[in-house]
PDB file of C-alpha atoms in Angstrom:
ATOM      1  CA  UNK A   1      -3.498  -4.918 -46.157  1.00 40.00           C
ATOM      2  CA  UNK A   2      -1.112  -6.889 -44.019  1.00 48.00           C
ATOM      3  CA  UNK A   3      -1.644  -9.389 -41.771  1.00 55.00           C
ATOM      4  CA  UNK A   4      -0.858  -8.338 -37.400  1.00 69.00           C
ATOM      5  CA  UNK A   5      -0.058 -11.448 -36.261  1.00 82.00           C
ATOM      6  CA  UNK A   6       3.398 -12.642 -35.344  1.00 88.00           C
ATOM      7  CA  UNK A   7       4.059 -15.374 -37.755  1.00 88.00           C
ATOM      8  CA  UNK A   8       3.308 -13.378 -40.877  1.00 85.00           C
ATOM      9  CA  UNK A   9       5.791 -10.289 -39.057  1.00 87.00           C
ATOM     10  CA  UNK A  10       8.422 -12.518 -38.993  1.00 89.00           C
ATOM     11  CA  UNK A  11      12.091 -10.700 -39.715  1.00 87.00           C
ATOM     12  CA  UNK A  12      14.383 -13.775 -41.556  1.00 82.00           C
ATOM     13  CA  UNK A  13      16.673 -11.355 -41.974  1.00 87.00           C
ATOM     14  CA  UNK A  14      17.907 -11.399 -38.476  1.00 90.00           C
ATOM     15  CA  UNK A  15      19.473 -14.958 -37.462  1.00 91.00           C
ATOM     16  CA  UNK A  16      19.339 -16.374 -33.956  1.00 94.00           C
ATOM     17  CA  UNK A  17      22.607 -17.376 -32.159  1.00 95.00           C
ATOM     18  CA  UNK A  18      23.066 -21.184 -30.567  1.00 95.00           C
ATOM     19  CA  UNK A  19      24.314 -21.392 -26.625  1.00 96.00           C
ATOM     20  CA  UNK A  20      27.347 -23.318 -28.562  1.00 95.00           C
ATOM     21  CA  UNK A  21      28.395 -20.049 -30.374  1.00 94.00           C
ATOM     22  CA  UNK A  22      30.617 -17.647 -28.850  1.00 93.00           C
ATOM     23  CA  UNK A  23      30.871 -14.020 -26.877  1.00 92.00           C
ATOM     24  CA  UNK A  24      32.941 -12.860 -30.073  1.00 91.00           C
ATOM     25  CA  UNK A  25      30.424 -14.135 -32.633  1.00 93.00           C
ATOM     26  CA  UNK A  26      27.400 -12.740 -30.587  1.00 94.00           C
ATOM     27  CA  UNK A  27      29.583  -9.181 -30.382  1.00 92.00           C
ATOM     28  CA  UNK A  28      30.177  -9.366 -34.309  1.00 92.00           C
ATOM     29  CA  UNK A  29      26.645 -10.089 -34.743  1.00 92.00           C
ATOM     30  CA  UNK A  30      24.762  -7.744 -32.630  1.00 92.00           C
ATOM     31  CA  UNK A  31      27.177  -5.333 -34.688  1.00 89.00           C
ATOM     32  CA  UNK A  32      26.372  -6.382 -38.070  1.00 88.00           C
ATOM     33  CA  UNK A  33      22.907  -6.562 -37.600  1.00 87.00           C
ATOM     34  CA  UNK A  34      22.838  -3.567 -36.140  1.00 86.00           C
ATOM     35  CA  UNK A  35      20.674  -4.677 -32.726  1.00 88.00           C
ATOM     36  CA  UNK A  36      20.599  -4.395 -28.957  1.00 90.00           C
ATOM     37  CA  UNK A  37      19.361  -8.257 -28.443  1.00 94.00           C
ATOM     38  CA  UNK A  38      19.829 -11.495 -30.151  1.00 96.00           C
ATOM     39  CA  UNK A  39      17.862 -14.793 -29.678  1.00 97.00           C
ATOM     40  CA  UNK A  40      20.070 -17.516 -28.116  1.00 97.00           C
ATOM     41  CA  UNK A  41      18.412 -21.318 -29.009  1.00 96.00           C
ATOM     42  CA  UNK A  42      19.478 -24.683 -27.717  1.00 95.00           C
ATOM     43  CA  UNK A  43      18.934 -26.678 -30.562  1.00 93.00           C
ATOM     44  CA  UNK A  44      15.092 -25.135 -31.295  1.00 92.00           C
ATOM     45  CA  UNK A  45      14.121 -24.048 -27.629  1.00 95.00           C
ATOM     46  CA  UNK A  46      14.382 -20.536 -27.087  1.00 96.00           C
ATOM     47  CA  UNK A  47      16.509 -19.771 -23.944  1.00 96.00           C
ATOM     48  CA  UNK A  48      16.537 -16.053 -24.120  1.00 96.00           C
ATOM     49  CA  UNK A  49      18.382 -12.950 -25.782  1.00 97.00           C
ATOM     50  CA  UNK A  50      21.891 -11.722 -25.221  1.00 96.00           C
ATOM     51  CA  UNK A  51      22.596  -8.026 -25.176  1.00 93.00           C
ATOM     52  CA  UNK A  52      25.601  -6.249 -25.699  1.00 90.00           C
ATOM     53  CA  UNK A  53      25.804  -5.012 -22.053  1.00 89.00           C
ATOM     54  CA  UNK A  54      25.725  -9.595 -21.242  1.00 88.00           C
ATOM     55  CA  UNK A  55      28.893  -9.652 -23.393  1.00 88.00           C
ATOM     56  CA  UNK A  56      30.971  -6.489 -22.224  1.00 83.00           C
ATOM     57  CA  UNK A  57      32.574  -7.948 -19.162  1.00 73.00           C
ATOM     58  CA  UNK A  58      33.859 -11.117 -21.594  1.00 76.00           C
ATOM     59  CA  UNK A  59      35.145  -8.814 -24.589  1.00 68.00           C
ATOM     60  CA  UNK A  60      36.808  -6.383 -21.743  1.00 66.00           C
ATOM     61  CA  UNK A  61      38.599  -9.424 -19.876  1.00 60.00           C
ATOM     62  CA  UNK A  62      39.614 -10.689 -23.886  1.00 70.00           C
ATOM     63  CA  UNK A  63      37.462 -13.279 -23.085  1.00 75.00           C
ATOM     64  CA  UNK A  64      35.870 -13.802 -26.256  1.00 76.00           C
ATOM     65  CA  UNK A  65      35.976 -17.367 -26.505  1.00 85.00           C
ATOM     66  CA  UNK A  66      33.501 -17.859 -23.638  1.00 86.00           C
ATOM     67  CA  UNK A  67      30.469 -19.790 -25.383  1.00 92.00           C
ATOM     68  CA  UNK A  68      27.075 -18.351 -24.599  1.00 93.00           C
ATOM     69  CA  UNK A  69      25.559 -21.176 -22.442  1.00 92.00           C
ATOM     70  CA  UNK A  70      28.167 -20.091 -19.504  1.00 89.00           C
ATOM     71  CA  UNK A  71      26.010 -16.602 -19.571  1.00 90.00           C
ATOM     72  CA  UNK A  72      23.027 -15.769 -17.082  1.00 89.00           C
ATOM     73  CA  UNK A  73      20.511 -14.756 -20.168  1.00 92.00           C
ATOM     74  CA  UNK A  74      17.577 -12.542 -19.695  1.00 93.00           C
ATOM     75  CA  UNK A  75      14.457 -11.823 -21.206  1.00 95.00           C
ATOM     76  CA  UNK A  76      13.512 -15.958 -21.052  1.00 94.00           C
ATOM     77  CA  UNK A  77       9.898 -15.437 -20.572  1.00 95.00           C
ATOM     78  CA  UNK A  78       9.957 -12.267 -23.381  1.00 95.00           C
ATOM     79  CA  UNK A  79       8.557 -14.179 -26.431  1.00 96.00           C
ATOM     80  CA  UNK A  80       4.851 -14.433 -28.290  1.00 94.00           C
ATOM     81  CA  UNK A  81       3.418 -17.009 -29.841  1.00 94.00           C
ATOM     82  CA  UNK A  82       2.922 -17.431 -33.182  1.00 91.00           C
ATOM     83  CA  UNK A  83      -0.471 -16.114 -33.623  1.00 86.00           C
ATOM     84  CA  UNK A  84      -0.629 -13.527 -31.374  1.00 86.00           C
ATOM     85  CA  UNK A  85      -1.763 -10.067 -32.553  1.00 79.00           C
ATOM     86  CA  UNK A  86      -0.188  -6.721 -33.146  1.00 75.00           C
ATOM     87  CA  UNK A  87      -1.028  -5.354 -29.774  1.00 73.00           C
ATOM     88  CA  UNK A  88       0.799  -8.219 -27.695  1.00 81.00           C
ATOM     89  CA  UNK A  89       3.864  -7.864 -29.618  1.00 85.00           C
ATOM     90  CA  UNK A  90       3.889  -3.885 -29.058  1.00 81.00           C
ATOM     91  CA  UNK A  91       3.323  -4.452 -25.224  1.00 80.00           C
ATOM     92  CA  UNK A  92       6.334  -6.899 -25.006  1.00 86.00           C
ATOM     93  CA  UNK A  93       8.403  -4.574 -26.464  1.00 85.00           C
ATOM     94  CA  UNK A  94       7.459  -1.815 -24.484  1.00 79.00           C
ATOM     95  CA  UNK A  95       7.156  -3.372 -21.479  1.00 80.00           C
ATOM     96  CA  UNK A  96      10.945  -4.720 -21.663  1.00 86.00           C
ATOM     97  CA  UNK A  97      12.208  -2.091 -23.735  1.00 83.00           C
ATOM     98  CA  UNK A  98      13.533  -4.200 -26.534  1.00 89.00           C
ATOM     99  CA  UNK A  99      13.538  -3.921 -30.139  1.00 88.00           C
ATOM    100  CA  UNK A 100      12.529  -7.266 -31.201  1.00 93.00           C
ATOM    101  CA  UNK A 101      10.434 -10.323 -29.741  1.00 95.00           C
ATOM    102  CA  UNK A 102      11.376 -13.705 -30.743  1.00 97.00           C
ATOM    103  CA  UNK A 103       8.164 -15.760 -31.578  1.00 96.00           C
ATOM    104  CA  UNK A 104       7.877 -19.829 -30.634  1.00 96.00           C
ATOM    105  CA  UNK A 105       5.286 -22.207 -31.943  1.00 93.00           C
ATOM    106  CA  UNK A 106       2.817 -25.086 -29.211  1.00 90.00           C
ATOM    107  CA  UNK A 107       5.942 -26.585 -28.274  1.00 89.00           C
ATOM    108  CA  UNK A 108       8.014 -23.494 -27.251  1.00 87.00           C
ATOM    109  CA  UNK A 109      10.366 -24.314 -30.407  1.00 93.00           C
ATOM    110  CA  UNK A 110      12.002 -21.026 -32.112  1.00 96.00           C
ATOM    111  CA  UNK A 111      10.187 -19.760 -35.135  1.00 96.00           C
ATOM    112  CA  UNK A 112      12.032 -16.193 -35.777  1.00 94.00           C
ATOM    113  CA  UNK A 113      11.909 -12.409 -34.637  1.00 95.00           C
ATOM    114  CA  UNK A 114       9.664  -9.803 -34.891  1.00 92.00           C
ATOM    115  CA  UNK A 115      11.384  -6.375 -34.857  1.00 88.00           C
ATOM    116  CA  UNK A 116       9.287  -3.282 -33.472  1.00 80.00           C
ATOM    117  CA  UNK A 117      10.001  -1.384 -36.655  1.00 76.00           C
ATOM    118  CA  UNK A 118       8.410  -3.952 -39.083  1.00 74.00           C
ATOM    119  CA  UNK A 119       5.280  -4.121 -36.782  1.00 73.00           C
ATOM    120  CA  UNK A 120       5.389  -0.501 -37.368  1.00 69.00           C
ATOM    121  CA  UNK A 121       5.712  -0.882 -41.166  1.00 67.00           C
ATOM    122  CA  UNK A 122       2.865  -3.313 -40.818  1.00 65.00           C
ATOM    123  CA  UNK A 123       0.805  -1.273 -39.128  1.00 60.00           C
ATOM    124  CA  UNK A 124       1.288   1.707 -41.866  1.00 54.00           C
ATOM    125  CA  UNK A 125       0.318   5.383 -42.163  1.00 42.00           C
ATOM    126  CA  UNK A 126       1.679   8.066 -41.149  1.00 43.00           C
ATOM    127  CA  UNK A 127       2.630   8.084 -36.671  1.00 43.00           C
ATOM    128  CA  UNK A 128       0.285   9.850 -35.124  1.00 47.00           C
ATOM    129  CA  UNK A 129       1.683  12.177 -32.489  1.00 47.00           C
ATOM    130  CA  UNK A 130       0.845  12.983 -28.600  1.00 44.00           C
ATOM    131  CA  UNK A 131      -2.448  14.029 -28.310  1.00 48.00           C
ATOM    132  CA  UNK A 132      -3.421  14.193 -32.450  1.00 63.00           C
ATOM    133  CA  UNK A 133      -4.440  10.679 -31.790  1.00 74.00           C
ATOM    134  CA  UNK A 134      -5.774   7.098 -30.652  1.00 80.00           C
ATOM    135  CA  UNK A 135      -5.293   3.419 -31.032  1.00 82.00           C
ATOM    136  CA  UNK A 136      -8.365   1.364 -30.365  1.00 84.00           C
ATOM    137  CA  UNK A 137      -8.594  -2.402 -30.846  1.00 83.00           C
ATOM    138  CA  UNK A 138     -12.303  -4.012 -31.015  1.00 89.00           C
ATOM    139  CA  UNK A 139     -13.289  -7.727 -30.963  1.00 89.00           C
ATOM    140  CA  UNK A 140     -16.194  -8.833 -32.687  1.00 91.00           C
ATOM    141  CA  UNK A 141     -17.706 -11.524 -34.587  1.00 90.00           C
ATOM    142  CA  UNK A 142     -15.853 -12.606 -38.288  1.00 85.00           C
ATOM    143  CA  UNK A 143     -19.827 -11.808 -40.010  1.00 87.00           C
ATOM    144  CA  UNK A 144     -20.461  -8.975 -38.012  1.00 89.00           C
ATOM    145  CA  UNK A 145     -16.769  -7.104 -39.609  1.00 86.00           C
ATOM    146  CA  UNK A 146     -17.870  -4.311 -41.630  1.00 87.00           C
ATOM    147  CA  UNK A 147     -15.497  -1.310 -42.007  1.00 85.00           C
ATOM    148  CA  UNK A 148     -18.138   0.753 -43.854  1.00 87.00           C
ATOM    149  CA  UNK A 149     -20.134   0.799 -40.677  1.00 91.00           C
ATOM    150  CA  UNK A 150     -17.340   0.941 -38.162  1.00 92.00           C
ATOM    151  CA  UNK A 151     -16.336   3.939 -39.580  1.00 91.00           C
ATOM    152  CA  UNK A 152     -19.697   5.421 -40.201  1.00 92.00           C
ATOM    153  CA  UNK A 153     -19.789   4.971 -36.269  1.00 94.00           C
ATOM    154  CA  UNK A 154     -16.728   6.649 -35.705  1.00 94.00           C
ATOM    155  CA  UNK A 155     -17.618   9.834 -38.136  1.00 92.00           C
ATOM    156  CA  UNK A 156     -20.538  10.398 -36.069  1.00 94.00           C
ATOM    157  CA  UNK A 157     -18.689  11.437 -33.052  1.00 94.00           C
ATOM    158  CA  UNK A 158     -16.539  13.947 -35.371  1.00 92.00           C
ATOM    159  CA  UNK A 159     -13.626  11.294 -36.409  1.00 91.00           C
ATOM    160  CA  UNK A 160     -12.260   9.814 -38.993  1.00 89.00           C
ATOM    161  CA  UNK A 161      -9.783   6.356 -38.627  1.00 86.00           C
ATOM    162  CA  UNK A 162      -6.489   6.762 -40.000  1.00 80.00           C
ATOM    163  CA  UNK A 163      -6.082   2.855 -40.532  1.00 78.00           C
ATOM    164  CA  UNK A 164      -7.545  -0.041 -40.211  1.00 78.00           C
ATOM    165  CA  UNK A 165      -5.937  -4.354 -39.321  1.00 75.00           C
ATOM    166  CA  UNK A 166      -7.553  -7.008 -39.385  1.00 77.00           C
ATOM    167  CA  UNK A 167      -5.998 -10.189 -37.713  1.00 73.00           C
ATOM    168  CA  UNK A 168      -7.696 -13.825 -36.609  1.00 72.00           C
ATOM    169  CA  UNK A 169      -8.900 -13.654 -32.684  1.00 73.00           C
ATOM    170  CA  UNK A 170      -5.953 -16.754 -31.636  1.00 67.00           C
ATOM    171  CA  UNK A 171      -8.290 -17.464 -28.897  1.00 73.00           C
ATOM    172  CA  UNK A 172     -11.339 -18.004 -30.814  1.00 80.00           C
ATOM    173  CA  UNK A 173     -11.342 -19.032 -35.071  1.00 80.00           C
ATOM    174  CA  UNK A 174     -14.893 -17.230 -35.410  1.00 84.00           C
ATOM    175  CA  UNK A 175     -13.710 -13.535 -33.844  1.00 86.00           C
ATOM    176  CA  UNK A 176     -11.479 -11.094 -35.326  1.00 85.00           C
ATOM    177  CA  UNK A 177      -9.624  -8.558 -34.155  1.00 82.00           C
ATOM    178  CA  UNK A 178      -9.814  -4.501 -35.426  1.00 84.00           C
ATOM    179  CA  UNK A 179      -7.138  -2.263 -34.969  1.00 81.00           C
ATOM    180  CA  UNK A 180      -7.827   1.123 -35.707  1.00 85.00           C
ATOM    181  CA  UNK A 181      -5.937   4.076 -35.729  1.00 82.00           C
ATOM    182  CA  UNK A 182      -8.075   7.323 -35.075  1.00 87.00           C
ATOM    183  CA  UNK A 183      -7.533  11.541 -35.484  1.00 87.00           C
ATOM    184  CA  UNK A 184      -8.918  11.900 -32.039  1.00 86.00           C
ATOM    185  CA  UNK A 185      -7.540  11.274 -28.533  1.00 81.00           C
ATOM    186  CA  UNK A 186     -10.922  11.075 -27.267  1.00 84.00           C
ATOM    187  CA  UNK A 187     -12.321   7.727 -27.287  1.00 87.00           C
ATOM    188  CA  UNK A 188     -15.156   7.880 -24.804  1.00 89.00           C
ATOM    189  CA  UNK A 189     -18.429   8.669 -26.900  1.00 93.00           C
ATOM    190  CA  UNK A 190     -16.776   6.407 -29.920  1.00 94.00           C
ATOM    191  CA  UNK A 191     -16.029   3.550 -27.769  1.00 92.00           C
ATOM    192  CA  UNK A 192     -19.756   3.871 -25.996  1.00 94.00           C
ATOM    193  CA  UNK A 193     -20.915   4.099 -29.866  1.00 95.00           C
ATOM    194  CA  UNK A 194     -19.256   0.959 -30.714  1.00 95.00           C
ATOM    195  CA  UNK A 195     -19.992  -0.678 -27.337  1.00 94.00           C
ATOM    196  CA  UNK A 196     -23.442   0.099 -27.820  1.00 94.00           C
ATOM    197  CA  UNK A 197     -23.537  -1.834 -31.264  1.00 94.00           C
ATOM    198  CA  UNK A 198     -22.190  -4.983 -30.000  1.00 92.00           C
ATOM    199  CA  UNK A 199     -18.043  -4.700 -30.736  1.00 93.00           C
ATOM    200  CA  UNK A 200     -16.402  -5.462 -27.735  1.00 91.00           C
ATOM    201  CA  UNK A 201     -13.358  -3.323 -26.925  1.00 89.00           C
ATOM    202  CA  UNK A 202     -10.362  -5.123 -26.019  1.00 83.00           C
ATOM    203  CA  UNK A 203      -7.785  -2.207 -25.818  1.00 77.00           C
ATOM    204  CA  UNK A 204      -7.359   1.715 -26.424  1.00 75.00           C
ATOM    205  CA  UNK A 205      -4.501   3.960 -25.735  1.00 69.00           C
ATOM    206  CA  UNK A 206      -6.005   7.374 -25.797  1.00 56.00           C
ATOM    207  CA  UNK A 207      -3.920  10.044 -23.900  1.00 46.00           C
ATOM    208  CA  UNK A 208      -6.249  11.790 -22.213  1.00 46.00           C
ATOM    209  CA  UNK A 209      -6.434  12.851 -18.730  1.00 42.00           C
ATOM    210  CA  UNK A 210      -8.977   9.874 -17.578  1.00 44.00           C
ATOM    211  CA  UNK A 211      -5.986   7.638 -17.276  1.00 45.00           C
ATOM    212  CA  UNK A 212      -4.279   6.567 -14.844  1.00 48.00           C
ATOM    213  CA  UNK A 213      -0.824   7.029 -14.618  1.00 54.00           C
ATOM    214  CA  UNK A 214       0.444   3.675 -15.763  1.00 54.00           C
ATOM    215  CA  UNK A 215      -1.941   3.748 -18.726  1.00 51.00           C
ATOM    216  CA  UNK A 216      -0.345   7.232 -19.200  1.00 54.00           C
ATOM    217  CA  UNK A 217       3.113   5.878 -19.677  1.00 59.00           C
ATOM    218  CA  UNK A 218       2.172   2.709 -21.336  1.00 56.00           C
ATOM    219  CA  UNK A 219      -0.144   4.974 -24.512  1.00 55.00           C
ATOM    220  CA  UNK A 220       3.162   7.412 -24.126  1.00 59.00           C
ATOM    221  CA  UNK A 221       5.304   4.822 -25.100  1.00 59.00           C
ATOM    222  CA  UNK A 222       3.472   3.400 -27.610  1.00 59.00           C
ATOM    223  CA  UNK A 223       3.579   6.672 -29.074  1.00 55.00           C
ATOM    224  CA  UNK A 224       6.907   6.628 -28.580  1.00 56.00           C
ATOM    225  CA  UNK A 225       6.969   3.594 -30.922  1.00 52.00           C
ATOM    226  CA  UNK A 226       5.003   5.022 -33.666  1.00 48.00           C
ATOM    227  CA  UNK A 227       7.168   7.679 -34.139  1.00 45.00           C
ATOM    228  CA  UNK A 228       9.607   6.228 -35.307  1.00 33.00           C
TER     229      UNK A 228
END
Protein backbone atom coordinates (compact mmCIF):
# COMPACT_ATOMS: atom_id res chain seq x y z
CA UNK A 1 0.00 0.00 0.00
CA UNK A 2 1.47 3.42 -0.53
CA UNK A 3 1.88 6.04 1.61
CA UNK A 4 -0.71 9.71 0.78
CA UNK A 5 1.33 12.09 2.10
CA UNK A 6 3.36 14.59 0.14
CA UNK A 7 6.87 13.74 1.00
CA UNK A 8 6.65 10.08 0.11
CA UNK A 9 4.68 11.45 -3.53
CA UNK A 10 7.50 13.28 -4.30
CA UNK A 11 8.30 13.37 -8.38
CA UNK A 12 12.53 13.75 -8.57
CA UNK A 13 12.08 13.37 -11.87
CA UNK A 14 10.93 16.84 -12.49
CA UNK A 15 13.72 19.57 -11.53
CA UNK A 16 12.91 23.03 -10.24
CA UNK A 17 14.27 26.14 -12.07
CA UNK A 18 16.42 29.04 -10.02
CA UNK A 19 15.17 32.95 -10.51
CA UNK A 20 18.98 33.11 -11.98
CA UNK A 21 18.03 30.77 -14.93
CA UNK A 22 16.58 32.04 -17.99
CA UNK A 23 13.09 32.53 -20.15
CA UNK A 24 14.85 30.15 -22.80
CA UNK A 25 15.88 27.47 -20.29
CA UNK A 26 12.40 27.61 -18.50
CA UNK A 27 10.77 27.32 -22.34
CA UNK A 28 13.17 24.24 -23.09
CA UNK A 29 12.24 22.82 -19.88
CA UNK A 30 8.59 23.09 -19.56
CA UNK A 31 9.03 21.36 -23.12
CA UNK A 32 11.12 18.54 -22.19
CA UNK A 33 9.37 17.72 -19.27
CA UNK A 34 6.44 17.88 -20.85
CA UNK A 35 4.49 20.39 -18.13
CA UNK A 36 2.34 23.50 -17.87
CA UNK A 37 4.28 24.86 -14.53
CA UNK A 38 7.70 24.73 -13.15
CA UNK A 39 8.90 25.58 -9.58
CA UNK A 40 11.12 28.71 -9.57
CA UNK A 41 13.53 28.69 -6.07
CA UNK A 42 15.80 31.40 -4.80
CA UNK A 43 18.42 29.47 -3.46
CA UNK A 44 15.86 26.86 -1.38
CA UNK A 45 12.76 29.26 -0.89
CA UNK A 46 10.08 28.56 -3.13
CA UNK A 47 8.95 31.77 -4.98
CA UNK A 48 6.37 30.30 -7.22
CA UNK A 49 5.85 28.45 -10.70
CA UNK A 50 6.34 29.80 -14.18
CA UNK A 51 3.99 28.78 -16.93
CA UNK A 52 4.40 28.81 -20.44
CA UNK A 53 1.76 31.57 -20.98
CA UNK A 54 4.61 33.87 -18.11
CA UNK A 55 7.24 33.22 -20.82
CA UNK A 56 5.36 33.86 -24.25
CA UNK A 57 5.62 37.61 -24.36
CA UNK A 58 9.74 37.13 -23.74
CA UNK A 59 10.21 34.22 -26.43
CA UNK A 60 7.80 36.41 -28.92
CA UNK A 61 9.90 39.76 -28.36
CA UNK A 62 13.32 37.15 -28.81
CA UNK A 63 13.76 37.96 -25.48
CA UNK A 64 14.99 34.84 -24.21
CA UNK A 65 17.74 35.94 -22.20
CA UNK A 66 15.47 37.66 -19.65
CA UNK A 67 16.30 35.73 -16.25
CA UNK A 68 13.26 34.62 -14.32
CA UNK A 69 13.49 36.92 -11.22
CA UNK A 70 12.46 40.02 -13.66
CA UNK A 71 8.95 37.91 -14.02
CA UNK A 72 5.68 38.64 -11.89
CA UNK A 73 5.32 34.70 -10.78
CA UNK A 74 2.09 33.22 -9.71
CA UNK A 75 0.86 30.52 -7.79
CA UNK A 76 3.32 31.78 -4.56
CA UNK A 77 0.99 30.66 -1.94
CA UNK A 78 0.15 27.14 -4.15
CA UNK A 79 2.41 24.69 -2.19
CA UNK A 80 1.78 21.81 0.74
CA UNK A 81 3.74 20.87 3.26
CA UNK A 82 5.50 17.98 3.58
CA UNK A 83 3.16 15.87 5.46
CA UNK A 84 0.09 16.81 4.27
CA UNK A 85 -2.35 14.14 3.01
CA UNK A 86 -3.71 13.02 -0.30
CA UNK A 87 -6.80 15.11 -0.11
CA UNK A 88 -4.93 18.60 0.34
CA UNK A 89 -2.76 17.96 -2.51
CA UNK A 90 -5.89 17.03 -4.84
CA UNK A 91 -7.69 20.30 -3.67
CA UNK A 92 -4.61 22.48 -4.60
CA UNK A 93 -4.57 21.17 -7.78
CA UNK A 94 -8.01 21.53 -8.47
CA UNK A 95 -8.55 24.55 -7.01
CA UNK A 96 -5.69 26.28 -9.25
CA UNK A 97 -5.94 24.03 -12.02
CA UNK A 98 -2.37 22.88 -12.10
CA UNK A 99 -0.75 19.69 -12.62
CA UNK A 100 1.72 19.60 -9.94
CA UNK A 101 2.19 21.17 -6.31
CA UNK A 102 5.58 21.87 -5.15
CA UNK A 103 5.96 20.70 -1.44
CA UNK A 104 8.28 22.86 1.29
CA UNK A 105 9.43 21.62 4.65
CA UNK A 106 8.96 24.08 8.60
CA UNK A 107 11.04 26.58 7.08
CA UNK A 108 9.28 27.12 3.69
CA UNK A 109 12.58 25.58 1.99
CA UNK A 110 11.85 23.55 -1.43
CA UNK A 111 11.61 19.83 -1.03
CA UNK A 112 10.23 18.69 -4.69
CA UNK A 113 6.87 18.27 -6.72
CA UNK A 114 4.06 16.29 -6.50
CA UNK A 115 2.39 15.73 -9.91
CA UNK A 116 -1.54 15.03 -9.94
CA UNK A 117 -0.96 11.89 -11.95
CA UNK A 118 1.37 10.14 -9.39
CA UNK A 119 -1.16 11.01 -6.56
CA UNK A 120 -3.42 9.25 -8.86
CA UNK A 121 -1.07 6.25 -9.26
CA UNK A 122 -0.84 6.36 -5.51
CA UNK A 123 -4.14 6.32 -4.91
CA UNK A 124 -4.68 3.08 -7.34
CA UNK A 125 -7.64 1.16 -8.77
CA UNK A 126 -9.44 1.57 -11.35
CA UNK A 127 -11.27 5.75 -11.68
CA UNK A 128 -14.43 5.58 -10.71
CA UNK A 129 -16.78 7.52 -12.95
CA UNK A 130 -19.73 10.26 -12.38
CA UNK A 131 -22.19 8.91 -10.34
CA UNK A 132 -20.67 4.94 -10.07
CA UNK A 133 -18.96 6.39 -7.10
CA UNK A 134 -17.58 8.15 -3.80
CA UNK A 135 -14.51 9.31 -2.03
CA UNK A 136 -14.82 9.48 1.70
CA UNK A 137 -11.97 10.33 4.08
CA UNK A 138 -12.49 9.38 7.98
CA UNK A 139 -10.30 10.39 10.98
CA UNK A 140 -10.01 8.23 13.78
CA UNK A 141 -7.83 7.00 16.40
CA UNK A 142 -4.30 4.91 15.20
CA UNK A 143 -5.88 1.67 17.73
CA UNK A 144 -9.24 2.13 16.75
CA UNK A 145 -8.03 1.47 12.54
CA UNK A 146 -9.54 -1.67 11.56
CA UNK A 147 -10.39 -2.19 7.85
CA UNK A 148 -12.19 -5.49 8.55
CA UNK A 149 -14.78 -3.52 10.43
CA UNK A 150 -14.83 -0.38 8.36
CA UNK A 151 -15.79 -2.30 5.64
CA UNK A 152 -18.14 -4.60 7.38
CA UNK A 153 -19.85 -1.11 8.11
CA UNK A 154 -19.89 -0.09 4.72
CA UNK A 155 -21.38 -3.64 3.30
CA UNK A 156 -24.22 -3.16 5.50
CA UNK A 157 -25.62 -0.26 3.70
CA UNK A 158 -25.23 -2.34 0.27
CA UNK A 159 -21.42 -1.20 -0.58
CA UNK A 160 -18.39 -2.38 -1.05
CA UNK A 161 -14.91 0.09 -0.94
CA UNK A 162 -12.95 -0.01 -3.94
CA UNK A 163 -9.67 1.08 -2.00
CA UNK A 164 -8.44 1.85 0.92
CA UNK A 165 -5.02 4.75 2.28
CA UNK A 166 -3.84 5.05 5.14
CA UNK A 167 -1.66 8.19 5.95
CA UNK A 168 -0.40 9.81 9.58
CA UNK A 169 -3.08 12.66 10.82
CA UNK A 170 0.02 15.76 10.41
CA UNK A 171 -1.96 17.50 12.97
CA UNK A 172 -2.05 14.92 15.54
CA UNK A 173 0.85 11.64 15.73
CA UNK A 174 -1.96 9.38 17.46
CA UNK A 175 -4.86 9.84 14.48
CA UNK A 176 -4.81 8.53 11.10
CA UNK A 177 -6.35 9.31 8.23
CA UNK A 178 -8.72 6.70 5.85
CA UNK A 179 -9.30 7.29 2.43
CA UNK A 180 -11.69 5.19 0.89
CA UNK A 181 -12.91 4.82 -2.37
CA UNK A 182 -16.60 3.42 -2.53
CA UNK A 183 -19.17 1.76 -5.51
CA UNK A 184 -21.83 4.07 -4.28
CA UNK A 185 -22.50 7.81 -4.66
CA UNK A 186 -24.60 7.71 -1.72
CA UNK A 187 -22.84 8.37 1.39
CA UNK A 188 -25.55 9.40 3.80
CA UNK A 189 -26.61 6.10 5.74
CA UNK A 190 -22.67 4.94 5.47
CA UNK A 191 -21.34 8.08 6.78
CA UNK A 192 -24.24 8.10 9.74
CA UNK A 193 -22.99 4.27 10.15
CA UNK A 194 -19.52 5.28 10.61
CA UNK A 195 -20.39 8.49 12.50
CA UNK A 196 -22.34 6.52 14.75
CA UNK A 197 -19.25 4.22 15.63
CA UNK A 198 -16.99 6.93 16.55
CA UNK A 199 -14.85 7.74 13.00
CA UNK A 200 -15.04 11.19 12.43
CA UNK A 201 -15.55 12.25 8.81
CA UNK A 202 -13.29 14.78 7.58
CA UNK A 203 -14.28 14.87 3.81
CA UNK A 204 -16.59 13.11 1.08
CA UNK A 205 -17.21 13.95 -2.47
CA UNK A 206 -20.35 12.12 -3.30
CA UNK A 207 -22.24 13.57 -6.37
CA UNK A 208 -25.46 13.52 -5.38
CA UNK A 209 -28.07 16.06 -5.52
CA UNK A 210 -27.72 17.17 -1.61
CA UNK A 211 -24.84 19.34 -2.64
CA UNK A 212 -24.49 22.44 -3.13
CA UNK A 213 -23.30 23.75 -6.14
CA UNK A 214 -19.70 24.44 -5.27
CA UNK A 215 -19.39 20.99 -3.70
CA UNK A 216 -20.90 19.93 -7.09
CA UNK A 217 -18.05 21.29 -9.09
CA UNK A 218 -15.37 20.65 -6.62
CA UNK A 219 -16.49 16.26 -6.43
CA UNK A 220 -16.88 16.94 -10.48
CA UNK A 221 -13.50 17.83 -10.75
CA UNK A 222 -12.08 15.51 -8.69
CA UNK A 223 -13.64 13.12 -10.86
CA UNK A 224 -12.28 14.80 -13.44
CA UNK A 225 -8.88 13.90 -11.92
CA UNK A 226 -9.46 10.31 -11.47
CA UNK A 227 -10.10 9.75 -14.82
CA UNK A 228 -7.31 10.18 -16.02
Amino acid sequence: MHSMIAEDLLNQMIPPLKVSDTVGKAAKWLEEFHVGQLPVLDNRQYRGLVTEADLLDFEQADNSGQLLEGLALGYASVHVQHDQHFYSIMEMAIQNKVQLVPVLNEDHEYMGVVTVSDTLAAFGQPPIAAGQGAVLVLSMEERDYSLATISRYVEENNAKILSAHVAQDEHDPYRIRLTLKVNTPSLTRIAATLERFGYAITAQFNGVGELGEDEQERYNALLKYLSL
